[in-house]
PDB file of C-alpha atoms and ligand atoms in Angstrom:
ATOM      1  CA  UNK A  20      37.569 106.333  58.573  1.00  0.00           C
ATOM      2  CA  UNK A  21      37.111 103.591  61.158  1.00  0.00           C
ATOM      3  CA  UNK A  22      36.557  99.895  60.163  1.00  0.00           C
ATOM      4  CA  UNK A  23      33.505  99.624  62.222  1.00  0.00           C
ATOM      5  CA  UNK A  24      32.376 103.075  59.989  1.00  0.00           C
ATOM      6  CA  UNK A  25      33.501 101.343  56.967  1.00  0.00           C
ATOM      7  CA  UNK A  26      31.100  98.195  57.352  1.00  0.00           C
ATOM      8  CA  UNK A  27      28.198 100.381  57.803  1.00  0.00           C
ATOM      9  CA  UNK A  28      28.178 102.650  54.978  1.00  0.00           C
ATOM     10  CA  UNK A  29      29.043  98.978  53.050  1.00  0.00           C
ATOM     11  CA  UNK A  30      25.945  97.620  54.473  1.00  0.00           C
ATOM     12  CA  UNK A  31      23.978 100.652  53.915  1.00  0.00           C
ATOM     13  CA  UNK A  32      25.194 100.608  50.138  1.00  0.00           C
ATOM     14  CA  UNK A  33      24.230  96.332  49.981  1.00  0.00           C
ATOM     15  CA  UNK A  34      20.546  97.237  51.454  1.00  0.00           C
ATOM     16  CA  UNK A  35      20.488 100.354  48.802  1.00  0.00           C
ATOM     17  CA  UNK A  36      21.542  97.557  45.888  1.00  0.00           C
ATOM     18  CA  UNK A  37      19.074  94.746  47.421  1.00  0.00           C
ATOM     19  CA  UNK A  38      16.078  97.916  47.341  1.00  0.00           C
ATOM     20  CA  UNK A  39      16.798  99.065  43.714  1.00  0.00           C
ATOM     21  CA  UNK A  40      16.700  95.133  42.625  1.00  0.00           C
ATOM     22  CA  UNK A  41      13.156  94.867  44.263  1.00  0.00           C
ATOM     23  CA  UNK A  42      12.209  97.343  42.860  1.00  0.00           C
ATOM     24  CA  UNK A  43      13.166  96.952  39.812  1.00  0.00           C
ATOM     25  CA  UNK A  44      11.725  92.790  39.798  1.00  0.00           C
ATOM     26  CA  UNK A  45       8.078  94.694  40.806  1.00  0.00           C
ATOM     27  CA  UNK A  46       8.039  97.244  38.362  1.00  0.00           C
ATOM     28  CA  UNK A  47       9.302  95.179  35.322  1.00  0.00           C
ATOM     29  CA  UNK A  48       8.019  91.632  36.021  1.00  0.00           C
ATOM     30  CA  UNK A  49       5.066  92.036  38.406  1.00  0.00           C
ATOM     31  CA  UNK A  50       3.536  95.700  38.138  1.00  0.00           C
ATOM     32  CA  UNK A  51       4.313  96.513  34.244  1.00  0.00           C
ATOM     33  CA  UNK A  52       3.065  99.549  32.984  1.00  0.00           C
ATOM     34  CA  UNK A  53      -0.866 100.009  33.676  1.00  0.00           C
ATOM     35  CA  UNK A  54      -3.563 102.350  34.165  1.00  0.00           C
ATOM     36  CA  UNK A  55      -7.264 102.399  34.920  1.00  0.00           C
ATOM     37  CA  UNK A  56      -9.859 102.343  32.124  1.00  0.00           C
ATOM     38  CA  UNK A  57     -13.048 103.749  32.068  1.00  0.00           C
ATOM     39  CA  UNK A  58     -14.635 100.578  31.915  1.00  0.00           C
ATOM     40  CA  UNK A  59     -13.316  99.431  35.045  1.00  0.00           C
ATOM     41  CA  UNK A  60     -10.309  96.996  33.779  1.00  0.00           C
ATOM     42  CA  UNK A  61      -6.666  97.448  33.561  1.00  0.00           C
ATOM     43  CA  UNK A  62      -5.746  99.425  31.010  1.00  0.00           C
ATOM     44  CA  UNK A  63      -1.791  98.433  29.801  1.00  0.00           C
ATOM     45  CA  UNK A  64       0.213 101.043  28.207  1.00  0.00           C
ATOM     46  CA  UNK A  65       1.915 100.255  25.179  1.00  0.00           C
ATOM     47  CA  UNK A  66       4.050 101.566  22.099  1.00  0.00           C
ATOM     48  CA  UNK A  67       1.410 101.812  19.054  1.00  0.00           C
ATOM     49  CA  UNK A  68       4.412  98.901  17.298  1.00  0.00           C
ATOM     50  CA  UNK A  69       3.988  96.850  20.832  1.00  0.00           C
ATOM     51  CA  UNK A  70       0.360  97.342  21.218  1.00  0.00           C
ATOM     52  CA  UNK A  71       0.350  95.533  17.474  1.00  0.00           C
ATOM     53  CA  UNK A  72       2.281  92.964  18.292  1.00  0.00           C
ATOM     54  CA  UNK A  73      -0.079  91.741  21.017  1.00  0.00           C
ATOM     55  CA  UNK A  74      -3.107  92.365  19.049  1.00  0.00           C
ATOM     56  CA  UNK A  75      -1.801  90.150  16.319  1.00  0.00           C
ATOM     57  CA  UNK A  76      -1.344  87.478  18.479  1.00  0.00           C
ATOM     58  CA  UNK A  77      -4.835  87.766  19.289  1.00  0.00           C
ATOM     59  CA  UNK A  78      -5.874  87.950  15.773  1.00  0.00           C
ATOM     60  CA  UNK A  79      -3.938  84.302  15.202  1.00  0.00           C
ATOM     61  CA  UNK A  80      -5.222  83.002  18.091  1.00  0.00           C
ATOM     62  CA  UNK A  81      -9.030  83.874  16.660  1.00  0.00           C
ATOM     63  CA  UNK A  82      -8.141  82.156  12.876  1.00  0.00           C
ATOM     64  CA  UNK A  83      -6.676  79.639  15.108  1.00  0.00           C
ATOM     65  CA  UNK A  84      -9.846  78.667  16.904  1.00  0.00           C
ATOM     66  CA  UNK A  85     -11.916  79.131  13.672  1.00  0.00           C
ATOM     67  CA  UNK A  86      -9.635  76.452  11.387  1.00  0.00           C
ATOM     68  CA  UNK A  87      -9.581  74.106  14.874  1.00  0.00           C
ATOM     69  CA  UNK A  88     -13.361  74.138  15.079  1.00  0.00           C
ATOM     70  CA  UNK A  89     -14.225  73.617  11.319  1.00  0.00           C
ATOM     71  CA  UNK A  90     -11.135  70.832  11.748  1.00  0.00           C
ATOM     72  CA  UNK A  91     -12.854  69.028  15.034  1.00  0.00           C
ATOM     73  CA  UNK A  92     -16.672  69.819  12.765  1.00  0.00           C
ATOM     74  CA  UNK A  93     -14.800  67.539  10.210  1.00  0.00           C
ATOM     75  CA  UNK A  94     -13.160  64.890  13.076  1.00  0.00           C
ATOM     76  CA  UNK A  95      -9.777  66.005  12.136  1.00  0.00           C
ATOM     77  CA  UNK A  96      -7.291  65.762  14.953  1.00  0.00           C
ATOM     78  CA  UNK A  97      -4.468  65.808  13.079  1.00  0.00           C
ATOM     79  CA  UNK A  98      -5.444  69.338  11.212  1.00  0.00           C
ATOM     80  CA  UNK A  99      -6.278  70.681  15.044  1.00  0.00           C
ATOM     81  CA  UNK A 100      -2.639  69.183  16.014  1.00  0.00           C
ATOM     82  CA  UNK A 101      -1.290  71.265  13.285  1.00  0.00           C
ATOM     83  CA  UNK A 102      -3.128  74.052  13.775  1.00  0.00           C
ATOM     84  CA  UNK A 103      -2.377  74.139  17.638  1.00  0.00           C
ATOM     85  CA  UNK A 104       1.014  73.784  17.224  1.00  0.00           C
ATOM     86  CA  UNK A 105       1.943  76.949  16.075  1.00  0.00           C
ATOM     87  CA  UNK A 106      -0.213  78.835  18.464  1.00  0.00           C
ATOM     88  CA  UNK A 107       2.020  77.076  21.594  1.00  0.00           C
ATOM     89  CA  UNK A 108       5.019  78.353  23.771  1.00  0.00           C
ATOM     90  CA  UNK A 109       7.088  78.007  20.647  1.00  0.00           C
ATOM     91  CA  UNK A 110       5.125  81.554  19.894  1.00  0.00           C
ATOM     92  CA  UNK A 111       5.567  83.212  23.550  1.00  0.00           C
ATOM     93  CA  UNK A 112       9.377  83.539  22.907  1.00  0.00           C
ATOM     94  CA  UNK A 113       8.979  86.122  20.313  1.00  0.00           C
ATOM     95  CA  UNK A 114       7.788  88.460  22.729  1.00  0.00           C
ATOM     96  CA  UNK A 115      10.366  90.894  22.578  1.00  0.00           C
ATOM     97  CA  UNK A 116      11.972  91.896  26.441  1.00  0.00           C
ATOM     98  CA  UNK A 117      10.618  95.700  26.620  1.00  0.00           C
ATOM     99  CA  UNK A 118       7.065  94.551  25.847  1.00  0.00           C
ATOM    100  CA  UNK A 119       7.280  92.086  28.816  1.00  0.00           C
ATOM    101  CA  UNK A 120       8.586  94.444  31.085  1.00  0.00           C
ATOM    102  CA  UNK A 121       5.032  96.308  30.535  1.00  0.00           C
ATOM    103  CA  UNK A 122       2.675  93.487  31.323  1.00  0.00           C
ATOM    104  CA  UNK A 123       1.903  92.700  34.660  1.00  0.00           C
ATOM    105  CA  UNK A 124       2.628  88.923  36.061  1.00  0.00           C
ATOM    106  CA  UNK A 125      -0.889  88.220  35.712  1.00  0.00           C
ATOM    107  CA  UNK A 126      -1.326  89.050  32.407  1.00  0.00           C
ATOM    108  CA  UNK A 127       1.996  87.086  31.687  1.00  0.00           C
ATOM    109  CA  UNK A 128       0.632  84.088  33.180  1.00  0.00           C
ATOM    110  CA  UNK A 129      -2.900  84.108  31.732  1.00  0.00           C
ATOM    111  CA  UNK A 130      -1.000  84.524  28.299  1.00  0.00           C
ATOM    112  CA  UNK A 131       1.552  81.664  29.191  1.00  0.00           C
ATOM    113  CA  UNK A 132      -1.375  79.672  29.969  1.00  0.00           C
ATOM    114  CA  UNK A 133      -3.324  79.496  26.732  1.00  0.00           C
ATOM    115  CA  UNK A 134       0.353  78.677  24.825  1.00  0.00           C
ATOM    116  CA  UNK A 135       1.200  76.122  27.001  1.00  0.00           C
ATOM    117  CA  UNK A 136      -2.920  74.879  26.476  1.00  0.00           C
ATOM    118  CA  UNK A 137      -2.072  74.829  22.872  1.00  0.00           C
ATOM    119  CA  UNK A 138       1.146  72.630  22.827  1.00  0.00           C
ATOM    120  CA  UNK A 139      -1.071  70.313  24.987  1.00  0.00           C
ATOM    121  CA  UNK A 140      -4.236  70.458  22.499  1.00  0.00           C
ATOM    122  CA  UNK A 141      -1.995  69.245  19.678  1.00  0.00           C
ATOM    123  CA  UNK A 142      -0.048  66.547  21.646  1.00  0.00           C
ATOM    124  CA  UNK A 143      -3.171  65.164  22.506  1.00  0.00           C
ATOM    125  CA  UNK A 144      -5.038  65.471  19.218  1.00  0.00           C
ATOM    126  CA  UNK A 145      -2.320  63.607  17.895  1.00  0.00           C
ATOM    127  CA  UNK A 146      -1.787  60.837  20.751  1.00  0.00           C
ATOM    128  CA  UNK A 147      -4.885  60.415  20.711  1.00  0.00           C
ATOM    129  CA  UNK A 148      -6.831  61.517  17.599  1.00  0.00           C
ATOM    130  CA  UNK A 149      -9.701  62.251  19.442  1.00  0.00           C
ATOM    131  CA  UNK A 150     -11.516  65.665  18.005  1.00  0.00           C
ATOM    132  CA  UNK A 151     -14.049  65.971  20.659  1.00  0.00           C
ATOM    133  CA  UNK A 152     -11.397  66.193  23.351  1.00  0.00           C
ATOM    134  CA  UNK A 153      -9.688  68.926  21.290  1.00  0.00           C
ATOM    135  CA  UNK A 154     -13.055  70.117  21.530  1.00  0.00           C
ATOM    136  CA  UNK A 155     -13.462  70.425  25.179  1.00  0.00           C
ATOM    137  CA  UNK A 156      -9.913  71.238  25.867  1.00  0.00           C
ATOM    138  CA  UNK A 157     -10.432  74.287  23.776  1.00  0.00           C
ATOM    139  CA  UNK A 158     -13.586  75.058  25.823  1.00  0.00           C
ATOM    140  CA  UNK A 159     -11.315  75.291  28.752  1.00  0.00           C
ATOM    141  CA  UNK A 160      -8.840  77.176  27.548  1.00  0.00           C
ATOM    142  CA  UNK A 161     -11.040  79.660  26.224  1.00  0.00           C
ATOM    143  CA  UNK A 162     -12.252  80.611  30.004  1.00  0.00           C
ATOM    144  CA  UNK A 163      -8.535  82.088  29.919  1.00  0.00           C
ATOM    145  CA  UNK A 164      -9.346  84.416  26.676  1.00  0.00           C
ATOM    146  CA  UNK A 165     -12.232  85.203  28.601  1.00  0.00           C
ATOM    147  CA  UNK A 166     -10.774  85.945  31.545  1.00  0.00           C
ATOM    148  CA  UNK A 167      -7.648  87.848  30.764  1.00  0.00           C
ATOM    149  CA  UNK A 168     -10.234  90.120  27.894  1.00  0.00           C
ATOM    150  CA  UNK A 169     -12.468  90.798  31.996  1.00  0.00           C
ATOM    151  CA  UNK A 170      -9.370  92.323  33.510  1.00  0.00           C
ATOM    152  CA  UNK A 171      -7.011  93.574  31.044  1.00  0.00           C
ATOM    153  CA  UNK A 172      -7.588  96.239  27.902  1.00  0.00           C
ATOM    154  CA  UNK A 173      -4.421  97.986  26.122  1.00  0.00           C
ATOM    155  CA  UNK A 174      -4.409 101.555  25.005  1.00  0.00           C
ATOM    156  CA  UNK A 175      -1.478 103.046  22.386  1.00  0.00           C
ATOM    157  CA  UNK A 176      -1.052 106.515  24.594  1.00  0.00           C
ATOM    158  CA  UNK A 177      -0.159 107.225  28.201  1.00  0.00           C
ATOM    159  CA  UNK A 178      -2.994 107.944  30.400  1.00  0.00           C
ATOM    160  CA  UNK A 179      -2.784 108.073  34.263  1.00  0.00           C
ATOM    161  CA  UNK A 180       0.598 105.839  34.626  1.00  0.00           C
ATOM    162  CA  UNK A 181       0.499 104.263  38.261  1.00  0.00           C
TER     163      UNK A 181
HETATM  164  C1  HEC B 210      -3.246  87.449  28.832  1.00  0.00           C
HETATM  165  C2  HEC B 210      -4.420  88.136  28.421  1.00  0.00           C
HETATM  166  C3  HEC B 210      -5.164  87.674  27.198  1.00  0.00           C
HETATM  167  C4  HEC B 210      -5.413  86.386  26.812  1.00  0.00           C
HETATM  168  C5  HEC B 210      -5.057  85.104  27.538  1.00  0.00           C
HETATM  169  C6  HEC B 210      -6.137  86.480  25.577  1.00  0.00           C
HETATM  170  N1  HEC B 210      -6.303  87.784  25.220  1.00  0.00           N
HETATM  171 FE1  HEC B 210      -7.163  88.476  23.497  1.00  0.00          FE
HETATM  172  N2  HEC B 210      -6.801  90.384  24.058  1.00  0.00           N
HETATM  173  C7  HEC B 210      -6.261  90.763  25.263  1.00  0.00           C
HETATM  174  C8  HEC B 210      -6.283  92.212  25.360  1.00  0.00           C
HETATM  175  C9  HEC B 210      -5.784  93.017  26.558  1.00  0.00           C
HETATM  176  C10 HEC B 210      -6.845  92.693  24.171  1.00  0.00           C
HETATM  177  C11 HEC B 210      -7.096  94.153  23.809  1.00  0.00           C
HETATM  178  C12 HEC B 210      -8.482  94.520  24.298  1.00  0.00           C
HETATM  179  C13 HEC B 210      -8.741  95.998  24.361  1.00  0.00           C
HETATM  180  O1  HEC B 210      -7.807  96.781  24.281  1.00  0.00           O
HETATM  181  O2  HEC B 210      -9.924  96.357  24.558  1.00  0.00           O
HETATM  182  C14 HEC B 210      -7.156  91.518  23.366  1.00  0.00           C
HETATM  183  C15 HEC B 210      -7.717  91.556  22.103  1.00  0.00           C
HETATM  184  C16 HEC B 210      -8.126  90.457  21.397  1.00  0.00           C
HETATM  185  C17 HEC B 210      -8.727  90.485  20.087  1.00  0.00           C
HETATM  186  C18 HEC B 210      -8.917  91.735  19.235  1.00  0.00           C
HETATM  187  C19 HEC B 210      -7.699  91.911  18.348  1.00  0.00           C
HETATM  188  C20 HEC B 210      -7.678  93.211  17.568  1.00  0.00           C
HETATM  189  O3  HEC B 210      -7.041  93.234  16.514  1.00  0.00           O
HETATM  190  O4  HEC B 210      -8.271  94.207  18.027  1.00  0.00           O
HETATM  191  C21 HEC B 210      -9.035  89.207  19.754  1.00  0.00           C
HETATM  192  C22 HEC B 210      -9.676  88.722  18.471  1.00  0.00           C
HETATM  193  C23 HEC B 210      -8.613  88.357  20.844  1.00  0.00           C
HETATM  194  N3  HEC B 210      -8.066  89.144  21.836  1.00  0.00           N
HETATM  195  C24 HEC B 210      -8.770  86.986  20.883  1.00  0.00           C
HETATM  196  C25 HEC B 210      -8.307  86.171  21.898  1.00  0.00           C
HETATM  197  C26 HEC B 210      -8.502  84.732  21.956  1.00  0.00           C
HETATM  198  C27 HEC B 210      -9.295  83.928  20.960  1.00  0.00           C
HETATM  199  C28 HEC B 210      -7.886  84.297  23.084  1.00  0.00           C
HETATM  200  C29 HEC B 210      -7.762  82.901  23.631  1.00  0.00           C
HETATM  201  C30 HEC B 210      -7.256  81.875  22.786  1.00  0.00           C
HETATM  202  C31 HEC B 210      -7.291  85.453  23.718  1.00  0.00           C
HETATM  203  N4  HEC B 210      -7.581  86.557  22.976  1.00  0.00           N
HETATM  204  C32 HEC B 210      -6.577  85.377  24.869  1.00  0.00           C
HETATM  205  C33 HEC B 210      -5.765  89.938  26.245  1.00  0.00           C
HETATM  206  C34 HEC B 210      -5.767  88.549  26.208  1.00  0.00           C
END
């Protein structure tokens, strides 16, 4: 084989390499695993045990709100600090790795969002022990809930994968 053959068919194999890595950064960190619902959102496709995990997340996020309201009700920063806390980024890392690879970016970043919104509501609430800007700080981060719940639904079996 000639040199000049050589550093073709090595080229050829580096653009192969550099295609499979796109595509694998598109389907695993942008794309994830999706279909459409009938409703008009997303629809994510998860494992019954993932689509659990997620869903209790939610579920702690809803007590969450509930104790930080009665807490801010009561002028109590420093139970909304507490409450907050927990509910932060220190929570995202638990995802495990195969249930990220099946949410798309968007939903990643929404759901970043609202953790990183809760390390900052309880840093504040206890700088500055002011309830009412818990308050509206949780308004705000609640157009997030809001917004992800508009785009995104999960369902347990496989429909149409795209
Ligand atoms: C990144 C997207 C995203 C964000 C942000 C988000 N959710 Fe959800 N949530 C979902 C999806 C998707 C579902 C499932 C809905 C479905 O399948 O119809 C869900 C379901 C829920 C449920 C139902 C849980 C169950 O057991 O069925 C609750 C409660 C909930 N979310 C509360 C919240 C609250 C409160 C917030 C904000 C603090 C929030 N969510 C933020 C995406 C999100």
């Amino acid at each position: 084989m000639t040199t000049k053959k050589s550093v073709t068919i090595y080229w050829a194999i580096i653009g192969l390499l550099l295609l499979t890595i796109v595509g694998l950064v598109l389907k695993f960190v942008v794309l994830g695993r999706t279909g459409a619902a009938a409703d008009g959102r997303v629809t994510i496709l998860l494992e019954p045990s993932e689509r659990a995990v997620v869903l209790n997340e939610m579920r702690q996020f809803l007590v969450g709100i509930q104790g930080m309201l009665a807490a801010a009700d009561r002028g109590d920063a420093a139970a909304i600090a507490k409450i907050a806390r927990p509910l932060g980024m220190a929570a995202a890392h638990n995802v495990p790795a195969g249930l990220a690879a099946k949410l798309p970016l968007e939903f990643k970043t929404l759901g970043h969002g609202v953790h990183e919104d809760f390390d900052r509501i309880a840093m504040d609430a206890e700088a500055m022990n002011d309830a009412r800007l818990s308050l509206h700080q949780l308004g705000e981060t609640m157009k997030k809930c809001v917004a992800c719940h508009a785009t995104y639904q999960i369902a347990a079996t496989p429909v149409a994968v795209r």
